[in-house]
Coordinates of C-alpha atoms (C1' of nucleotides) in Angstrom, one line a residue:
Chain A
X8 CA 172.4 288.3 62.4
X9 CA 173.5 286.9 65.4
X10 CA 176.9 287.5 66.7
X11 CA 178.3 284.0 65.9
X12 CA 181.5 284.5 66.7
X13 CA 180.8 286.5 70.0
X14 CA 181.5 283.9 72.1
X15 CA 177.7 282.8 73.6
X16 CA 180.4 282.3 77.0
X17 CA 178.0 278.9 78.0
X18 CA 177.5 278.7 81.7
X19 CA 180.0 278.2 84.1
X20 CA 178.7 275.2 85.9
X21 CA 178.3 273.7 82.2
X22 CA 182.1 274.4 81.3
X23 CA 183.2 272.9 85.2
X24 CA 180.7 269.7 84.3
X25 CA 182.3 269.5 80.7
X26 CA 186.0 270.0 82.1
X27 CA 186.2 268.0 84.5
X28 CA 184.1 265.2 82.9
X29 CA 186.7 265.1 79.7
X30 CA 189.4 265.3 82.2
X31 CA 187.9 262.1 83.9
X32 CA 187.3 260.1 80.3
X33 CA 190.9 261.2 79.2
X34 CA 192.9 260.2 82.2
X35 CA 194.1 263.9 83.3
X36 CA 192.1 262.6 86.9
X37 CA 193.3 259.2 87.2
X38 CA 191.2 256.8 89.5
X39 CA 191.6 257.2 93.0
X40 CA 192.8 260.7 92.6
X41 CA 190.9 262.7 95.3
X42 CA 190.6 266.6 93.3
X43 CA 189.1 269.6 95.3
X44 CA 186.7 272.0 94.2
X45 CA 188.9 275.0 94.3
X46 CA 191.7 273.3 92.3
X47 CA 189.4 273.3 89.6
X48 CA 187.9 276.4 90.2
X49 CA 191.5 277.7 89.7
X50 CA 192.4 276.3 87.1
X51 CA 189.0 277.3 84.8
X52 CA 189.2 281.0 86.4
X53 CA 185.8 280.7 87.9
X54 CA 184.7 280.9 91.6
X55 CA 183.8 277.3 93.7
X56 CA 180.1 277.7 93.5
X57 CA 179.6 276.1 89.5
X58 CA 182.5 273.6 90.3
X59 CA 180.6 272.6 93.1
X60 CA 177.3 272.2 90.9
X61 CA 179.2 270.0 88.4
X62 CA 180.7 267.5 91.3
X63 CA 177.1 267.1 92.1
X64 CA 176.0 266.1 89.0
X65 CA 179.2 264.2 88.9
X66 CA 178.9 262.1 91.5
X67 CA 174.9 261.1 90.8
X68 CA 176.4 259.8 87.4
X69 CA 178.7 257.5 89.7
X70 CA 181.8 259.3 88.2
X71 CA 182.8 261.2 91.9
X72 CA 182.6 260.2 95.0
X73 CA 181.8 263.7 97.6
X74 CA 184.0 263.0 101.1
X75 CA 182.9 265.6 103.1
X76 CA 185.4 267.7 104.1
X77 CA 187.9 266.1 102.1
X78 CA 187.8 266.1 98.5
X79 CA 185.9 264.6 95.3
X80 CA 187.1 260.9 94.8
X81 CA 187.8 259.5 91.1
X82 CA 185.4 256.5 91.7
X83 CA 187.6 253.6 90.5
X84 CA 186.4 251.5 87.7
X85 CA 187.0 247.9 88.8
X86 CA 186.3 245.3 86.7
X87 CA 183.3 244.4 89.0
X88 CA 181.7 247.5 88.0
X89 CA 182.3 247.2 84.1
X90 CA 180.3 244.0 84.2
X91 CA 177.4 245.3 86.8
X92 CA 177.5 248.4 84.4
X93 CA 177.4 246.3 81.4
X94 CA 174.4 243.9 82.6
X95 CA 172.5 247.0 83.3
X96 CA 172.8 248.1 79.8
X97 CA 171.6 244.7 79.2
X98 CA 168.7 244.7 81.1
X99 CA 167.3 248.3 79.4
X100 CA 168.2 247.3 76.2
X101 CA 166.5 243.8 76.3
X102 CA 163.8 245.5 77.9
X103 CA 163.6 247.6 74.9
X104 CA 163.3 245.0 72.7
X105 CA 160.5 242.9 74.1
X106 CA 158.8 246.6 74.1
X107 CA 159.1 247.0 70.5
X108 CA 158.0 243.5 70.4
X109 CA 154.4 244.1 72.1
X110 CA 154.6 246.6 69.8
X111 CA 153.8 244.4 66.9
X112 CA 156.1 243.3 63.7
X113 CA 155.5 246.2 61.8
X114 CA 157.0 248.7 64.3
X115 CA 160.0 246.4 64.9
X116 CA 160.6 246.0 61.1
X117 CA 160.3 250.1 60.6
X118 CA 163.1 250.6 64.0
X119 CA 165.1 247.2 62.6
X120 CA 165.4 249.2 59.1
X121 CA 166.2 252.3 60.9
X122 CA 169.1 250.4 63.1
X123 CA 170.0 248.4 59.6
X124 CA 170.6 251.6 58.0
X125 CA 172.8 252.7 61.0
X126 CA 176.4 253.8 60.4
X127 CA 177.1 251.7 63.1
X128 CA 175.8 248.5 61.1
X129 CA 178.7 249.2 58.7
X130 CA 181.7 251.9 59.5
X131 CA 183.9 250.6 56.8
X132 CA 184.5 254.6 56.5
X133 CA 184.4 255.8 60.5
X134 CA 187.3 256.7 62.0
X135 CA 187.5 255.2 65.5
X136 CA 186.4 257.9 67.2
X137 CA 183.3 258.4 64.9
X138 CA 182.4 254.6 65.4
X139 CA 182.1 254.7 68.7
X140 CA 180.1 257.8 69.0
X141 CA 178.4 255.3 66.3
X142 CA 178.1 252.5 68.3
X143 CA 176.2 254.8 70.8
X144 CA 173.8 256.3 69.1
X145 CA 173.0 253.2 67.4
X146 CA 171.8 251.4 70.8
X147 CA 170.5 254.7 72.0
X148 CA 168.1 254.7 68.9
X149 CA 167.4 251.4 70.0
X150 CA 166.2 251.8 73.5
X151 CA 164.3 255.1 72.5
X152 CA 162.5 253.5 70.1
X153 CA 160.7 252.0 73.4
X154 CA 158.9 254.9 73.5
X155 CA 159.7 254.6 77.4
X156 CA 161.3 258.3 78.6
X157 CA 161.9 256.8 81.8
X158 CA 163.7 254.0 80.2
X159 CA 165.7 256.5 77.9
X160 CA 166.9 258.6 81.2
X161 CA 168.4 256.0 82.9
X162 CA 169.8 254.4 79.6
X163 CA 172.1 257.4 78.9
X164 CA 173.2 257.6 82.5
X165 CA 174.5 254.3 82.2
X166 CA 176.0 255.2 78.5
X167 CA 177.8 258.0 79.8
X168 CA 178.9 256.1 82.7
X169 CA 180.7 253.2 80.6
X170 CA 182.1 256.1 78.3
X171 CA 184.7 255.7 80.7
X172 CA 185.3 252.1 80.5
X173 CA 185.0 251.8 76.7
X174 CA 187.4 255.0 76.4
X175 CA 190.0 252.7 77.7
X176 CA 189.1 249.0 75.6
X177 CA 191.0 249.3 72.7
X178 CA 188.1 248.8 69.9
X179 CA 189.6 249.2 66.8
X180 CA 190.7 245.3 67.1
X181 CA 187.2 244.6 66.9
X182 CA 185.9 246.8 64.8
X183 CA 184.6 244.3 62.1
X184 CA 183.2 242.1 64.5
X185 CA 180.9 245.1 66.0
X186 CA 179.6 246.0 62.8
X187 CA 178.8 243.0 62.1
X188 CA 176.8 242.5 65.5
X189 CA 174.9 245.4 64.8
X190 CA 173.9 244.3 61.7
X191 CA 172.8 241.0 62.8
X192 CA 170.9 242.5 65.6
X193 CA 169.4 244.8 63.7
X194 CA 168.6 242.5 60.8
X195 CA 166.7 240.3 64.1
X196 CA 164.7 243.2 65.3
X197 CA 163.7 243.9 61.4
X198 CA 162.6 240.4 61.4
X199 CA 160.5 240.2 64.4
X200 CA 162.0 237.7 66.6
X201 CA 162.8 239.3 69.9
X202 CA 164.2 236.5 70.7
X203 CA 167.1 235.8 68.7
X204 CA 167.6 239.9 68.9
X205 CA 168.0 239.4 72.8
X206 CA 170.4 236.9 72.1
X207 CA 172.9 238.4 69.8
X208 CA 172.3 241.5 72.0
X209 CA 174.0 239.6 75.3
X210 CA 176.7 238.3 72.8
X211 CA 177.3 241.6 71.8
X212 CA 177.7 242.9 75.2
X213 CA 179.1 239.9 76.6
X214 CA 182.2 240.3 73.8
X215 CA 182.6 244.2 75.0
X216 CA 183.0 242.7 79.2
X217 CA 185.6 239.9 77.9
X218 CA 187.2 242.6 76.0
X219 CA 187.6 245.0 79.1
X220 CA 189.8 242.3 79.9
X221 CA 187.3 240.5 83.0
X222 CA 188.8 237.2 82.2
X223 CA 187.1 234.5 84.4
X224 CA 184.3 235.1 86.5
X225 CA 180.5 234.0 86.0
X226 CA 179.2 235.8 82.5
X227 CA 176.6 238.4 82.8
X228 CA 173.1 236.5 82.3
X229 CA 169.4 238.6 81.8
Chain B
X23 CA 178.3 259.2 126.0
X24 CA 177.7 261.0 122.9
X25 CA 174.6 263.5 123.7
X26 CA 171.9 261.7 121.8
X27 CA 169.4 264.4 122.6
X28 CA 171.9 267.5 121.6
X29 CA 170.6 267.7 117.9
X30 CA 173.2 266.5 115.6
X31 CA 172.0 269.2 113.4
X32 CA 172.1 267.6 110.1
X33 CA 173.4 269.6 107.2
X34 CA 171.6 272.3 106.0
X35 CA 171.7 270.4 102.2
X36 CA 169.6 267.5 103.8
X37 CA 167.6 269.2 105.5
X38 CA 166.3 271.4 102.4
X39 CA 166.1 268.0 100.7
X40 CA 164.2 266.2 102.6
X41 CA 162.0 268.7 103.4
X42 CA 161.3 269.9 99.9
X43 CA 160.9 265.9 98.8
X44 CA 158.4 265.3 102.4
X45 CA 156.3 268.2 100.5
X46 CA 156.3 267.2 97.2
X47 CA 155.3 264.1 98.7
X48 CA 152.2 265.4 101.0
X49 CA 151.3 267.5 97.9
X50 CA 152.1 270.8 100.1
X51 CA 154.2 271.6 96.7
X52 CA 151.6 270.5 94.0
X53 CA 151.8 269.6 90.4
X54 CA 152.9 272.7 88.3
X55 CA 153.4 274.7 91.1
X56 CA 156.7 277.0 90.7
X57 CA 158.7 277.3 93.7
X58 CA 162.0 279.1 94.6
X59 CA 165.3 279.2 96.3
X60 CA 164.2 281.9 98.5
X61 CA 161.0 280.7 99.5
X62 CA 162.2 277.7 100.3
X63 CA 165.6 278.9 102.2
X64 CA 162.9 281.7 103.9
X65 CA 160.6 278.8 105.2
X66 CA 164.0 276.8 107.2
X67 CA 165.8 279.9 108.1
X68 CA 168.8 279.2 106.3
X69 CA 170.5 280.7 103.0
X70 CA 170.0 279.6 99.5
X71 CA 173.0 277.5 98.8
X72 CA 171.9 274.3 100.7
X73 CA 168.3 275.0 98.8
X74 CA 169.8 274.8 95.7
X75 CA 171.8 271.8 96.3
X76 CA 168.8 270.1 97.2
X77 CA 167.2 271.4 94.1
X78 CA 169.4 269.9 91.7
X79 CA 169.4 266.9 93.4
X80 CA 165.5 266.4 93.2
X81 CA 166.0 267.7 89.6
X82 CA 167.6 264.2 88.8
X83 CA 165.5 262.8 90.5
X84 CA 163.1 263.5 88.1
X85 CA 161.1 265.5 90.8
X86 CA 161.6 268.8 89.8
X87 CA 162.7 270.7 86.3
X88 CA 164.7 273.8 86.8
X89 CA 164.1 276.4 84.4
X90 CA 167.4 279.0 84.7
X91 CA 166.2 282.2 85.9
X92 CA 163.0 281.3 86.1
X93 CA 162.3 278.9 88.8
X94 CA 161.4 275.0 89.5
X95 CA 158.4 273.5 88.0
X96 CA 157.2 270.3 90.5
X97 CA 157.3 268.2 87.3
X98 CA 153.5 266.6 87.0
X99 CA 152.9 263.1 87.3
X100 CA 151.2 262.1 84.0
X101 CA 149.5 258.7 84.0
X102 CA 151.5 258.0 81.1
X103 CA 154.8 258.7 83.2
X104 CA 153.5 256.5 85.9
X105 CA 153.6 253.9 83.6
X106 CA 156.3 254.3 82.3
X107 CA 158.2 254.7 85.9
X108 CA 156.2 251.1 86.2
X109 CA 157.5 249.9 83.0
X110 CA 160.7 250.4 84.0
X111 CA 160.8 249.0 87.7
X112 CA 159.6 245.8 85.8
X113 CA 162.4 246.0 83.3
X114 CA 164.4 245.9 86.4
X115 CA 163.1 243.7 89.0
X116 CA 162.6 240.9 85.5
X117 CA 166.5 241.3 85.4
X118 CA 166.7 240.4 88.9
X119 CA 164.5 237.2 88.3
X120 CA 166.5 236.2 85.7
X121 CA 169.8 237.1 87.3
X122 CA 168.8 235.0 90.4
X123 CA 168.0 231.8 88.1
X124 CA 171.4 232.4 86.3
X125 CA 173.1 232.0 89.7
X126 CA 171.4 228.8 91.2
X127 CA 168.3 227.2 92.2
X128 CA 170.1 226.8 95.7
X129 CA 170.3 231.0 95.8
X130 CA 166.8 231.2 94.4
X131 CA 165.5 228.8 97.1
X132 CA 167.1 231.0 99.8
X133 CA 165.8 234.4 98.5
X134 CA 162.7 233.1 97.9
X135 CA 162.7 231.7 101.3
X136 CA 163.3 234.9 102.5
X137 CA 161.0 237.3 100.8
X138 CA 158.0 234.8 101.6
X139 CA 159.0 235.5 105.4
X140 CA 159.1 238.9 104.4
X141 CA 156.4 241.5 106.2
X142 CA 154.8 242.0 103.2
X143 CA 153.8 238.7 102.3
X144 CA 151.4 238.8 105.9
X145 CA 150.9 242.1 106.4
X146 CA 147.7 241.6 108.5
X147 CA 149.0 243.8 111.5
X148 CA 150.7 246.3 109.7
X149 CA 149.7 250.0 108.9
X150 CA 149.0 251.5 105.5
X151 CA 152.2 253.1 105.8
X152 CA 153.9 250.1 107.5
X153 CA 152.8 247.9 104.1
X154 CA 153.7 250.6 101.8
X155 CA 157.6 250.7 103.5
X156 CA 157.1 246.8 103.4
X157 CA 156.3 246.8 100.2
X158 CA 159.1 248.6 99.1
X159 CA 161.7 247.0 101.2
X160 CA 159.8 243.7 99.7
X161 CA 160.8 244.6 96.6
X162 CA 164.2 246.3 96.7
X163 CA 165.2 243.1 98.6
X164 CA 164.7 241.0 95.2
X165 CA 166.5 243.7 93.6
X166 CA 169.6 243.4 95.6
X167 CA 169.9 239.7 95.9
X168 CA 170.8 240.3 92.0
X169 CA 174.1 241.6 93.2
X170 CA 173.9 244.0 90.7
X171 CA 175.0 247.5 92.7
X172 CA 174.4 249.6 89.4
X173 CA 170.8 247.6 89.0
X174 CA 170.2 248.3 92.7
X175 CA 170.8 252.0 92.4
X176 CA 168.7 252.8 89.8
X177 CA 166.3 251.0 90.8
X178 CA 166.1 252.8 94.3
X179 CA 165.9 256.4 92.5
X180 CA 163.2 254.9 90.6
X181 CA 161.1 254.0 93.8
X182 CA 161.5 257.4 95.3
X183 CA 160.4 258.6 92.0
X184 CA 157.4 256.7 92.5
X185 CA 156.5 257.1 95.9
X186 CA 155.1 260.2 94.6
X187 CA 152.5 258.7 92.5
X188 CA 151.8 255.7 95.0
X189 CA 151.3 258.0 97.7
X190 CA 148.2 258.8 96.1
X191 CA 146.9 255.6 94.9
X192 CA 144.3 254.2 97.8
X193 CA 146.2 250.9 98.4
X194 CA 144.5 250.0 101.5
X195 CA 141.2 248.8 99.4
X196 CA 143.9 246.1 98.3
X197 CA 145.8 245.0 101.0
X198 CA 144.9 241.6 100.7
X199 CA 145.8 241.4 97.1
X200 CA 148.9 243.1 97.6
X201 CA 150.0 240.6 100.1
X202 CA 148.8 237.6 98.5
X203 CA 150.7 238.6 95.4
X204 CA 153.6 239.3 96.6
X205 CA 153.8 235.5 98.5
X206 CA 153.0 234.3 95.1
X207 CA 155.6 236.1 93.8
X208 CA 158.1 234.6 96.8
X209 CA 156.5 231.2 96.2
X210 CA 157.8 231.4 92.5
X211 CA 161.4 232.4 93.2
X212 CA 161.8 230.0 95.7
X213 CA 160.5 227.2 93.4
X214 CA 163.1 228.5 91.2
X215 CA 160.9 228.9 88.5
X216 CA 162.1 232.4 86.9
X217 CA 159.2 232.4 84.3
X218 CA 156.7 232.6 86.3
X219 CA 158.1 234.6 88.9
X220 CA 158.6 237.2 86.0
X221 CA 154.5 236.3 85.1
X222 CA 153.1 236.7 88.4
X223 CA 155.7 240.5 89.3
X224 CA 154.1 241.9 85.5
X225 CA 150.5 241.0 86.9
X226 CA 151.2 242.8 90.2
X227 CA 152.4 245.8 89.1
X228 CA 150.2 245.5 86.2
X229 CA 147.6 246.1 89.3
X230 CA 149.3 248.9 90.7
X231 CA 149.5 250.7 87.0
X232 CA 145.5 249.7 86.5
X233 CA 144.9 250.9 90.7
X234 CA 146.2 254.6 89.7
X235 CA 143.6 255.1 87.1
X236 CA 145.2 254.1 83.8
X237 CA 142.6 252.7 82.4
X238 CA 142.4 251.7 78.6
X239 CA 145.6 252.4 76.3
X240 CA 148.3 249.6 75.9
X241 CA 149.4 247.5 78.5
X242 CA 152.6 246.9 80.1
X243 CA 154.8 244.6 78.7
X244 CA 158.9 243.3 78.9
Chain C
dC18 C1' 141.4 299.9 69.2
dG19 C1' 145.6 297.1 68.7
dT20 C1' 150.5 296.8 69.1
dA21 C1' 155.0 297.8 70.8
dT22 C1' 157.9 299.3 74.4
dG23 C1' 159.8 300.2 78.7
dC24 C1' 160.0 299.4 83.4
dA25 C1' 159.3 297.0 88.0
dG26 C1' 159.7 293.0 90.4
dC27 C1' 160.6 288.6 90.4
dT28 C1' 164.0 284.9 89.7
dT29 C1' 168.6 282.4 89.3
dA30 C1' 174.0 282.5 88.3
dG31 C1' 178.1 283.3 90.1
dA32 C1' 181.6 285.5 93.2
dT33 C1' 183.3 286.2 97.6
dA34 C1' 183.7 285.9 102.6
dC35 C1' 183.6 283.3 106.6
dA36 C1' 183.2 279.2 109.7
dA37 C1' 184.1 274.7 110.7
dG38 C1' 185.9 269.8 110.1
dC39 C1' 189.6 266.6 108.8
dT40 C1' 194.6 265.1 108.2
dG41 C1' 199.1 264.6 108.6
dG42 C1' 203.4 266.0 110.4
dG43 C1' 206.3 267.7 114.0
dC44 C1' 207.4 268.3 118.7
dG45 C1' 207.5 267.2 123.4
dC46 C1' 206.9 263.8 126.9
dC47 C1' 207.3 259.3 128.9
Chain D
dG11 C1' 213.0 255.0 120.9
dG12 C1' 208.0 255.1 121.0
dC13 C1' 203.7 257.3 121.9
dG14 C1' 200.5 260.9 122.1
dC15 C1' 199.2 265.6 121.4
dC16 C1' 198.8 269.9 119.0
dC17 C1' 198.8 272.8 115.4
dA18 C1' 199.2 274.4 110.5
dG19 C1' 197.2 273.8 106.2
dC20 C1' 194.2 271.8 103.6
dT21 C1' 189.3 270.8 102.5
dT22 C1' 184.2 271.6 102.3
dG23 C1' 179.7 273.9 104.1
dT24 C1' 177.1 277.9 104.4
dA25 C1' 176.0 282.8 104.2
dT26 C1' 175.8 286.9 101.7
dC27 C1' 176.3 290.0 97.9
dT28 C1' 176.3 291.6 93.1
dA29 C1' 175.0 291.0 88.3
dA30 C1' 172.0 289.6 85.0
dG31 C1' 167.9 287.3 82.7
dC32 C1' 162.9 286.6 82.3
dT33 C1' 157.9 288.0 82.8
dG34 C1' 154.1 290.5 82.8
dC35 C1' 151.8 294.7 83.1
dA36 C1' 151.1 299.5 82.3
dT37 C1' 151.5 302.9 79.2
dA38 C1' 152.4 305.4 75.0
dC39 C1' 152.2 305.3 70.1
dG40 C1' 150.3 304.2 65.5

DNA sequence: CGTATGCAGCTTAGATACAAGCTGGGCGCC
DNA sequence: GGCGCCCAGCTTGTATCTAAGCTGCATACG
């Protein structure tokens, strides 16, 4: 058998990317904090070189920003941002759903099943942590179901991104009035009207922005 | 004066990078090929670090796939990924379309006024490569009238993603086409008419997908 | 003859060493 | 007192070195 106990010890520059990722989504590196690789590199008893890999990655997920010379900046998450972030999500998700569309009804009603079915459609029994991992595998089912890997990549980028964001909303408020989105846009994809799904899609997202508190300002629009 | 012709000796890093991307690009590095740290870091005289940085970056780029101890693997440019990349560049530049009409005829009038002035709506005395960076400027320019920054940047990484494949498609058998297309495209914005802005952008890069060989199997569609 | 096994040569992963750039504070000069 | 300079300490950028994993082939064994 294998030794599942012995420690597989996963890479290094995995445990710097998962470190100081968790450290970003749970506040330990506050925005604007500018961090250094050998502070890290310290602290997880490992040399610069993996730490370095993992700011990379970082920073191409728009979580860092590399000064050269300086130090890694906490990329601050301005309001601004939440929405552009939140429109993009809009864009690849509509995207998906005018795909599954041309498609034809019968794939949308087999996908719409799938996402009625979704824990995310009712999470009477979730804790809040479990709904919103939930929540984001129910609208990365969605956009996969495109059938466009391209699509997918840059989809989960942008999920990972707003992790950030949403980390911070408080959702339990609203967690009747997310189920219940998800059920009614699943229940539109089932039914084949792309349409109406695009719809309750942008309210759905457009709830989550006036929730991160960006009062005012023109409303996201795809 | 700062001494313009003392070489300003870009980083190693970029160097690597651009030089691996230029011949990835020329197809010095072809499809399936396996290439390494040390040849590369042997070739430009320097030491593997800054090849590896590069590496990883082109990695999420979608350029290369790094297998650990193994090597990189110049990922190979399917005709199904092309579309795909296509599918998704129309996903984006759609959201663009629609973003512009959310924020005004006026600002639709004045970016359409401005890509129909654009090179590559007249690109009679232009090179092949002059229309191809005209083209892509062309394009990005609608992008990033969305005000969108997220939009914009993934829609950048997707264009150096495709260079790749357009660099082989012949485009100077359609030149006219091209050009013609995109001042329909212009003509459509500017009349503020988002819909068929949208129409005429799926028929032109409908073209380009058809123009690299795709033929048959399901079309496009958002 | 077919299969396993060990070894040689490749590769990357990570650690460490060294060089160079940037910043901010303290000291001296005006 | 105010201004400018210089230097100490931080940071990253790059090079180099060691350890370890993967592959494929040659060879020995059944």
């Amino acid at each position: 058998m294998s030794p599942a106990t012995a420690a597989p010890e996963a890479p290094a520059a995995d445990r710097a990317y998962r470190h100081v990722k968790s450290g970003l989504l749970d506040g330990t590196y506050a925005d604007g904090h500018l961090l250094s690789e050998g502070e890290i590199a310290g602290t997880l008893n490992m040399s610069r070189t993996p730490v370095r890999e993992a700011f990379l990655r970082l920073q191409t997920e728009g979580f860092l920003k590399l000064y050269p010379k300086r130090g890694a900046l906490v990329v601050p998450v301005t309001p601004t941002e939440a929405r552009a972030l939140l429109e993009a999500r809009l864009a690849l998700e509509s995207f998906a759903i005018d795909k599954l569309a041309a498609l034809g009804p019968e794939t949308m009603a087999e996908i719409g099943g799938e996402l009625a079915r979704h824990p995310a459609c009712d999470a009477t029994d979730l804790t809040d942590a479990e709904l919103h991992e939930a929540d984001r595998a129910f609208h990365a089912h969605l956009v996969a179901a495109a059938g466009n890997p391209v699509v997918e990549d840059l989809y989960n980028a942008l999920r990972d991104r707003q992790m950030r964001i949403t980390a911070t909303a408080r959702t339990h408020t609203r967690r009747a009035r997310i189920t219940k989105q998800h059920a009614g846009l699943a229940e539109a994809v089932r039914d084949g009207d792309p349409a109406l799904a695009k719809d309750r899609l942008r309210g759905h997202l457009l709830e989550t922005v006036q929730a991160l508190d960006v009062s005012g300002g023109p409303l996201l629009e795809g």
